[in-house]
Short mmCIF file of C-alpha atoms in Angstrom, two decimals:
data_model
loop_
_atom_site.label_atom_id
_atom_site.label_comp_id
_atom_site.label_asym_id
_atom_site.label_seq_id
_atom_site.Cartn_x
_atom_site.Cartn_y
_atom_site.Cartn_z
CA MET B 25 -16.37 -16.01 7.59
CA GLY B 26 -12.76 -15.49 6.21
CA ASP B 27 -9.54 -14.81 8.19
CA ASN B 28 -10.36 -13.13 11.42
CA ASP B 29 -6.99 -11.89 11.62
CA ALA B 30 -7.00 -10.07 8.19
CA LEU B 31 -10.50 -8.66 9.33
CA SER B 32 -9.23 -7.47 12.78
CA ALA B 33 -6.12 -5.97 10.98
CA ALA B 34 -8.28 -4.06 8.66
CA GLY B 35 -10.43 -2.68 11.29
CA ARG B 36 -7.18 -1.50 13.39
CA GLN B 37 -5.89 0.03 9.92
CA ARG B 38 -9.17 1.79 9.33
CA ALA B 39 -9.26 3.37 12.69
CA VAL B 40 -5.62 4.63 12.27
CA LEU B 41 -6.40 6.05 8.78
CA LEU B 42 -9.71 7.99 10.18
CA ASP B 43 -7.61 9.66 12.86
CA ALA B 44 -4.91 10.75 10.34
CA ALA B 45 -7.70 12.17 8.11
CA ALA B 46 -9.20 13.89 11.19
CA GLY B 47 -5.87 15.38 11.84
CA LEU B 48 -5.43 16.50 8.53
CA GLU B 49 -9.03 18.10 8.29
CA PHE B 50 -8.32 20.05 11.61
CA ALA B 51 -4.84 21.34 10.39
CA ILE B 52 -6.26 22.30 6.76
CA SER B 53 -9.14 24.15 8.34
CA SER B 54 -7.17 26.22 11.15
CA PRO B 55 -6.48 29.87 10.53
CA ILE B 56 -4.04 30.63 7.68
CA GLY B 57 -2.92 33.56 9.71
CA ARG B 58 -0.49 31.39 11.47
CA GLY B 59 1.61 31.50 8.34
CA VAL B 60 4.62 29.15 8.16
CA ALA B 61 3.20 27.36 11.34
CA TRP B 62 0.19 26.57 9.37
CA ARG B 63 2.04 25.22 6.42
CA GLU B 64 4.15 22.97 8.65
CA HIS B 65 1.11 21.53 10.48
CA VAL B 66 -0.73 20.68 7.27
CA ASP B 67 2.51 19.20 5.75
CA GLY B 68 3.16 17.00 8.90
CA GLU B 69 -0.56 15.93 8.88
CA LEU B 70 -0.38 15.10 4.95
CA HIS B 71 2.57 12.87 5.66
CA ARG B 72 1.00 11.23 8.63
CA LEU B 73 -2.24 10.48 6.36
CA ARG B 74 0.26 9.33 3.58
CA GLY B 75 1.84 7.03 5.97
CA ALA B 76 -1.41 5.84 7.43
CA LEU B 77 -2.46 5.00 3.82
CA ALA B 78 0.56 3.17 2.84
CA ASP B 79 0.31 0.97 5.84
CA HIS B 80 -3.49 0.39 5.45
CA SER B 81 -2.81 -0.49 1.69
CA ARG B 82 0.17 -2.78 2.50
CA ALA B 83 -1.97 -4.56 5.35
CA VAL B 84 -5.09 -5.12 3.14
CA GLU B 85 -3.18 -5.76 -0.07
CA ALA B 86 -0.93 -8.30 1.14
CA ASP B 87 -1.42 -11.92 0.07
CA ASP B 88 -2.68 -12.68 3.35
CA GLY B 89 -4.59 -9.51 3.73
CA LEU B 90 -8.25 -8.81 3.68
CA LEU B 91 -8.74 -7.79 0.08
CA ALA B 92 -7.08 -11.30 -0.90
CA ASP B 93 -9.18 -12.98 1.61
CA ILE B 94 -12.40 -11.51 0.23
CA VAL B 95 -11.49 -12.61 -3.08
CA ARG B 96 -11.10 -16.19 -1.88
CA GLN B 97 -14.21 -15.99 0.03
CA ALA B 98 -16.46 -14.18 -2.58
CA PRO B 99 -14.76 -14.24 -5.89
CA ARG B 100 -17.76 -12.23 -7.46
CA LEU B 101 -16.22 -9.30 -5.68
CA SER B 102 -12.78 -9.45 -7.51
CA ASN B 103 -13.76 -6.48 -9.53
CA ARG B 104 -14.67 -4.46 -6.51
CA VAL B 105 -11.15 -5.43 -4.89
CA ALA B 106 -9.26 -4.38 -7.95
CA LEU B 107 -11.18 -1.01 -7.86
CA MET B 108 -10.05 -0.53 -4.14
CA LYS B 109 -6.62 -1.13 -4.91
CA LYS B 110 -6.73 1.44 -7.74
CA GLU B 111 -8.18 3.91 -5.31
CA HIS B 112 -5.37 3.33 -2.84
CA ASP B 113 -2.70 4.40 -5.68
CA ALA B 114 -5.03 7.48 -6.77
CA MET B 115 -5.23 8.63 -3.06
CA ASP B 116 -1.50 8.44 -2.68
CA GLU B 117 -0.61 10.27 -5.80
CA ARG B 118 -3.06 13.18 -4.61
CA ILE B 119 -1.40 13.35 -1.23
CA ALA B 120 1.80 13.59 -2.98
CA GLU B 121 0.60 16.29 -5.31
CA ILE B 122 -0.96 18.40 -2.45
CA ILE B 123 2.46 18.00 -0.53
CA ARG B 124 4.20 19.56 -3.66
CA MET B 125 1.66 22.35 -4.03
CA LEU B 126 1.99 23.05 -0.24
CA GLY B 127 5.59 23.34 -0.58
CA ALA B 128 5.47 25.65 -3.43
CA LEU B 129 3.30 28.14 -1.50
CA PRO B 130 4.97 31.63 -1.44
CA LEU B 131 5.61 32.55 2.21
CA GLU B 132 5.04 36.10 1.70
CA ASP B 133 1.52 35.84 0.75
CA MET B 134 -0.26 32.65 1.50
CA ASP B 135 -3.66 33.74 1.78
CA ASP B 136 -4.93 33.58 -1.85
CA ALA B 137 -2.64 30.34 -2.58
CA THR B 138 -4.17 28.27 0.39
CA GLU B 139 -7.69 28.32 -1.15
CA GLU B 140 -6.79 25.69 -3.88
CA ILE B 141 -4.84 23.73 -1.42
CA ARG B 142 -7.69 23.82 0.83
CA ASP B 143 -10.12 22.71 -1.79
CA VAL B 144 -7.95 19.91 -3.25
CA THR B 145 -7.48 18.52 0.44
CA LEU B 146 -11.02 18.71 1.05
CA GLU B 147 -12.05 16.66 -2.05
CA LEU B 148 -9.12 14.16 -1.06
CA LEU B 149 -10.73 13.92 2.30
CA GLY B 150 -14.17 13.21 0.83
CA ARG B 151 -12.55 10.46 -1.46
CA LEU B 152 -11.05 8.91 1.41
CA SER B 153 -14.47 9.01 3.21
CA ARG B 154 -15.92 7.39 0.28
CA HIS B 155 -13.29 4.73 -0.04
CA ARG B 156 -13.86 3.78 3.60
CA GLN B 157 -17.65 3.42 3.05
CA LYS B 158 -16.96 1.11 -0.09
CA GLY B 159 -14.41 -0.99 2.10
CA ALA B 160 -17.28 -1.42 4.80
CA ASP B 161 -19.88 -2.32 2.22
CA LEU B 162 -17.37 -4.79 0.36
CA VAL B 163 -16.73 -6.23 3.70
CA TYR B 164 -20.34 -6.75 4.59
CA ARG B 165 -21.03 -8.12 1.26
CA ALA B 166 -18.30 -10.73 1.48
CA TYR B 167 -18.81 -11.77 5.20
CA ASP B 168 -22.07 -10.41 6.30
CA VAL B 169 -20.06 -8.28 8.92
CA ASP B 170 -20.23 -4.68 9.77
CA ILE B 171 -16.59 -3.46 10.10
CA GLY B 172 -17.74 -0.49 11.87
CA GLY B 173 -18.44 3.10 10.90
CA LEU B 174 -16.60 4.95 13.56
CA GLY B 175 -13.43 2.77 13.27
#
């Protein structure tokens, strides 16, 4: 098996990312009637998710990180590794876009405007979930190790 430190670090990052995603899902599905408090809660959770994703990306994409180790251990997986990196960038861009959308919400009548934000946020969370699944599959293909579905 490859670098145990890289695999352990990826597992920890995976758990932090899952926790941040769960926090965002809770915030985005809470009642809009809370108005500005709802917007601030969602904004805070979007920033927390963005930070967790950035930390995850830095850790797994580092020269001594998990993705580099996978390419060293199983060069046949290099295309899948490249796709994982692209997904990191795409998800970060989507989070930034949602943060901008949220900041542009009219404070007077947020009800109608929140539907689109909820939709794109739930789409982002689905994309993140699929990314985590692809990552687990990638690790399994490289090392025959289950990184864990809950973390």
